[in-house]
PDB file of C-alpha atoms in Angstrom:
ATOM      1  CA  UNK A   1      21.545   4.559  34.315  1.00 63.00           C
ATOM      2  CA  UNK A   2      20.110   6.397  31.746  1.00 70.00           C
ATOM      3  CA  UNK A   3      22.372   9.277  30.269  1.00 81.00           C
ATOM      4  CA  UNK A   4      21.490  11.062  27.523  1.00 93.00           C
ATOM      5  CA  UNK A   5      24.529  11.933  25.333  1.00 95.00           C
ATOM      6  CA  UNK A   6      24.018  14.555  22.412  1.00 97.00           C
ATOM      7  CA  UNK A   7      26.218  15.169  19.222  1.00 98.00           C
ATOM      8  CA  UNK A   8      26.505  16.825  16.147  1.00 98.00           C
ATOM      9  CA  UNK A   9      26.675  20.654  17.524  1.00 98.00           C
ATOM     10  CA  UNK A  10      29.284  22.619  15.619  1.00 98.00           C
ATOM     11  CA  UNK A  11      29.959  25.742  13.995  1.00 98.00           C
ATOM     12  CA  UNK A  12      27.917  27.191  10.603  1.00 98.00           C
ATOM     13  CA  UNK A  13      26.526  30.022   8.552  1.00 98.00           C
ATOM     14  CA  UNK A  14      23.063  31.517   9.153  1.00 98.00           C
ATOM     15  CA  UNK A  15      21.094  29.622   6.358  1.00 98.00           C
ATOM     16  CA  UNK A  16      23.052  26.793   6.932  1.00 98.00           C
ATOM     17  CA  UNK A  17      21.277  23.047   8.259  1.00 98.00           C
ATOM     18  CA  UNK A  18      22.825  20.766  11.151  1.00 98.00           C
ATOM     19  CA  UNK A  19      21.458  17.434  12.249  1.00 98.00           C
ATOM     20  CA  UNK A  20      21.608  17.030  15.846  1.00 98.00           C
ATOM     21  CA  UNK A  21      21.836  13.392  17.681  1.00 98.00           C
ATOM     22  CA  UNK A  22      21.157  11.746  20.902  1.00 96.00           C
ATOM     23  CA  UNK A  23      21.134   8.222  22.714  1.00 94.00           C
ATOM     24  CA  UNK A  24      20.241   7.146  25.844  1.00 89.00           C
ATOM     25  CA  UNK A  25      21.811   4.128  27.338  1.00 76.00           C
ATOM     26  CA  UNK A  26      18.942   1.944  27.935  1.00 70.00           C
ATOM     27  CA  UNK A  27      15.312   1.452  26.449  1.00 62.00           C
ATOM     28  CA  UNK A  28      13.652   3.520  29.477  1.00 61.00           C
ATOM     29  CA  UNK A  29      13.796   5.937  27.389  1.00 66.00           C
ATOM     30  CA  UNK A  30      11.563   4.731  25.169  1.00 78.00           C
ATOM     31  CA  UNK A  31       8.293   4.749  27.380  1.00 88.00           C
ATOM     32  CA  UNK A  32       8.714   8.526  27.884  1.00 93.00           C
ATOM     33  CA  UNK A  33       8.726  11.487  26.388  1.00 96.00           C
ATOM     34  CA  UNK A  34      12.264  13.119  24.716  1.00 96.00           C
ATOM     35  CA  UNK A  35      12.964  17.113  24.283  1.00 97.00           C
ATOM     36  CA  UNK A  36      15.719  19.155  23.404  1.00 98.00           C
ATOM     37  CA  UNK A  37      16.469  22.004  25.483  1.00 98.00           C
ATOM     38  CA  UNK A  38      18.919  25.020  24.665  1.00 98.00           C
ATOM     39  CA  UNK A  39      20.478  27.685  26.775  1.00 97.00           C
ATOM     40  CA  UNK A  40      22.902  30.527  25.517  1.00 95.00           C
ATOM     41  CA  UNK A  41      25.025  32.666  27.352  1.00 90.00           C
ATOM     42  CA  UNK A  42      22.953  34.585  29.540  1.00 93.00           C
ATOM     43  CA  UNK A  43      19.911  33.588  29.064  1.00 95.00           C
ATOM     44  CA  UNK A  44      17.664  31.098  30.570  1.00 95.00           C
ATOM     45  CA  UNK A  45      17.202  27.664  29.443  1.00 96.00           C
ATOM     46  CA  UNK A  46      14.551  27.680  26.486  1.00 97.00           C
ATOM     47  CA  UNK A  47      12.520  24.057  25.709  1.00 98.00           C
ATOM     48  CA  UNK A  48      12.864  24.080  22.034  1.00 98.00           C
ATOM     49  CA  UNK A  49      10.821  20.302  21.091  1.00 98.00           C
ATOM     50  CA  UNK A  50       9.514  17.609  22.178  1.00 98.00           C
ATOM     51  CA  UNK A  51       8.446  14.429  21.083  1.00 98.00           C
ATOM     52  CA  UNK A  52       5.887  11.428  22.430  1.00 97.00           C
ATOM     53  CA  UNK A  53       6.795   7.996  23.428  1.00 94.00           C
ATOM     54  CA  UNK A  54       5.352   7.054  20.520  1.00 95.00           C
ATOM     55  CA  UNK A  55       6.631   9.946  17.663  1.00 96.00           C
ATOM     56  CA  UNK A  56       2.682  10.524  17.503  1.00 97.00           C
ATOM     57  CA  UNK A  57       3.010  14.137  18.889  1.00 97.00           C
ATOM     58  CA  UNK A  58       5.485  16.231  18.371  1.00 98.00           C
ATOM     59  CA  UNK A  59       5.476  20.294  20.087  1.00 98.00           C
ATOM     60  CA  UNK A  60       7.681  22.981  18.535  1.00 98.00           C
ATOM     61  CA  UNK A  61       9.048  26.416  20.736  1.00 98.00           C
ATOM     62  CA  UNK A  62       7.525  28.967  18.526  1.00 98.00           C
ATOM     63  CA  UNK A  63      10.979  30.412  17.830  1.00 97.00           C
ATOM     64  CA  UNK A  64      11.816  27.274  15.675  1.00 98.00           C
ATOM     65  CA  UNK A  65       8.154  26.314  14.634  1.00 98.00           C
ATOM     66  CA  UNK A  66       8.715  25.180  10.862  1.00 98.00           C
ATOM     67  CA  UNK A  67      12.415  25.375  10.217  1.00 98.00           C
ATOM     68  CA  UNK A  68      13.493  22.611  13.138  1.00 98.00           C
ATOM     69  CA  UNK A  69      12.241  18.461  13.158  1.00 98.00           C
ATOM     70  CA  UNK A  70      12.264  16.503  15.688  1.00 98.00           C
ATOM     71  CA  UNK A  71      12.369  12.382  15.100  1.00 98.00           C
ATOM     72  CA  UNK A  72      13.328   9.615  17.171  1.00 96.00           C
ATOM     73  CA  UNK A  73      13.986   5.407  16.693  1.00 95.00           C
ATOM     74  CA  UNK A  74      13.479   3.425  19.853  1.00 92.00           C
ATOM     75  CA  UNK A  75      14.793   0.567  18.346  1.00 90.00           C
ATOM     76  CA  UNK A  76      18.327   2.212  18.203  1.00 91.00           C
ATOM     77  CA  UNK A  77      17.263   4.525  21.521  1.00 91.00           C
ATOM     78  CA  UNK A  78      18.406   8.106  19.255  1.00 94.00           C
ATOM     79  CA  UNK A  79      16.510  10.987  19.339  1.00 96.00           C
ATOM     80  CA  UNK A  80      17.483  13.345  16.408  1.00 98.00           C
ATOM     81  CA  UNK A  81      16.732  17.359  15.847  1.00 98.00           C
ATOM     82  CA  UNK A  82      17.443  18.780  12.221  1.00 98.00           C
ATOM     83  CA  UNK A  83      17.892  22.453  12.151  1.00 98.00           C
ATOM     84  CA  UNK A  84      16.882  24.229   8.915  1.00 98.00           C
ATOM     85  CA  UNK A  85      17.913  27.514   7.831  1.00 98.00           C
ATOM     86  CA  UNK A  86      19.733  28.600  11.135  1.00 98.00           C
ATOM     87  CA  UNK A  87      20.016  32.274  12.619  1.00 98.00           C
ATOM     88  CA  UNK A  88      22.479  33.329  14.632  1.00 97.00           C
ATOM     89  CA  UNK A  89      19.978  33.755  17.880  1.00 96.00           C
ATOM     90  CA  UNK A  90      19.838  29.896  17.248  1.00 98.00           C
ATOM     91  CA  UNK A  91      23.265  29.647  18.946  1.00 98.00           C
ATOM     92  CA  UNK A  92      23.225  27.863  22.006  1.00 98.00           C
ATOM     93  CA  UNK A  93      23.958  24.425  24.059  1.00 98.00           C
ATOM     94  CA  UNK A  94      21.420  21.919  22.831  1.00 98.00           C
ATOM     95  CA  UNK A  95      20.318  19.124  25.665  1.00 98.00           C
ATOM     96  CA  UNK A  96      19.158  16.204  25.625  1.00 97.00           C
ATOM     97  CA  UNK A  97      16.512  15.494  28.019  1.00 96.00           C
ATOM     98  CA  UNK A  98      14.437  12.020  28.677  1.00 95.00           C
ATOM     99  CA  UNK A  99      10.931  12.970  30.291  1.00 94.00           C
ATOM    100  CA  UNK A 100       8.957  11.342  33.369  1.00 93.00           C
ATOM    101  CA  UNK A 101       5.540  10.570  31.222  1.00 95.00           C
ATOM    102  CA  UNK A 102       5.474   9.250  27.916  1.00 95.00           C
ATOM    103  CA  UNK A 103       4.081  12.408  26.760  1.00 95.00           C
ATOM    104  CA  UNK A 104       5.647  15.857  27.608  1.00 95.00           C
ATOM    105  CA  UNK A 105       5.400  19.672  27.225  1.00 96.00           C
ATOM    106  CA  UNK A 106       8.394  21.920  27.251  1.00 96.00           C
ATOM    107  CA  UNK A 107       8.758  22.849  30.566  1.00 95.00           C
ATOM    108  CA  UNK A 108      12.135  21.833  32.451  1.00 95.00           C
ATOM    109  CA  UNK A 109      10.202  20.380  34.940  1.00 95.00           C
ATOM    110  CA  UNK A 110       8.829  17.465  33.196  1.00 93.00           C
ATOM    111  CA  UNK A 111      12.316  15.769  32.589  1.00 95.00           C
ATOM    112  CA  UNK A 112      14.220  13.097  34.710  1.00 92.00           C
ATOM    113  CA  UNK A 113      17.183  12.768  32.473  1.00 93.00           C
ATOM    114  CA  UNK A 114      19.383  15.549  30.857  1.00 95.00           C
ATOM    115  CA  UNK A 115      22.692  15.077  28.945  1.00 95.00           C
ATOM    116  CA  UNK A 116      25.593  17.995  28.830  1.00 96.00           C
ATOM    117  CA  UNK A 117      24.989  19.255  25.931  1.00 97.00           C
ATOM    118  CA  UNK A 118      26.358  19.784  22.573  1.00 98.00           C
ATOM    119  CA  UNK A 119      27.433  23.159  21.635  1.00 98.00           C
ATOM    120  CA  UNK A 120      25.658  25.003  18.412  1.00 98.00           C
ATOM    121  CA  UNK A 121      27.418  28.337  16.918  1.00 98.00           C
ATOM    122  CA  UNK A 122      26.002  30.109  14.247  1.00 98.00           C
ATOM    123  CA  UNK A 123      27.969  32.996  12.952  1.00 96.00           C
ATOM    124  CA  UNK A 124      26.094  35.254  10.427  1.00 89.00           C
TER     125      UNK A 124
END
């Protein structure tokens, strides 16, 4: 079984940084693709990155382009997202997904595995 589990969602300022983490339970994870998804209240589910097999490509939402990173270590099966200089609009559940290729794009429809979530408030 392969379930992604996210942490590190909490509560900050606009302006402020939060490192976001998730691991899968086995190594399948590493021959695919990995993205992190958000959805707030109301509004649909947004792909926000994504990240080869391989770390050699890496695709940003435009919303976040520059101010979020997305990394991963296969060796310890993480996937990490740090989230610079946060707005309030960036407030939102943040899943983890595992995809079905080893590269990916971020459209819902290319991922097998998804995690619940970990919950991101930024007040302003």
């Amino acid at each position: 079984q392969v379930q992604p589990v996210e942490s590190g969602g909490g509560v900050v300022q606009a302006g402020d940084s939060l490192t976001l983490s998730c691991t899968i339970s086995r190594r399948t994870g590493s021959n695919n693709a990995m993205a992190w998804f958000r959805q707030a209240p109301g509004k649909e589910r947004e792909g926000v990155a994504v990240i080869s097999w391989n770390s050699a490509s890496t695709i940003y939402a435009d919303s976040v382009k520059g101010r979020f990173t997305i990394s991963r270590d296969n060796a310890r099966n993480t996937m990490s997202l740090q989230m610079n200089s946060l707005k309030s609009e960036d407030t939102a559940n943040y899943v983890c997904a595992v995809g079905r290729r080893p590269y990916g794009g971020l459209s819902a429809d290319g991922y097998q595995y998804w995690g619940r979530g970990t919950q991101v408030t930024v007040s302003s």
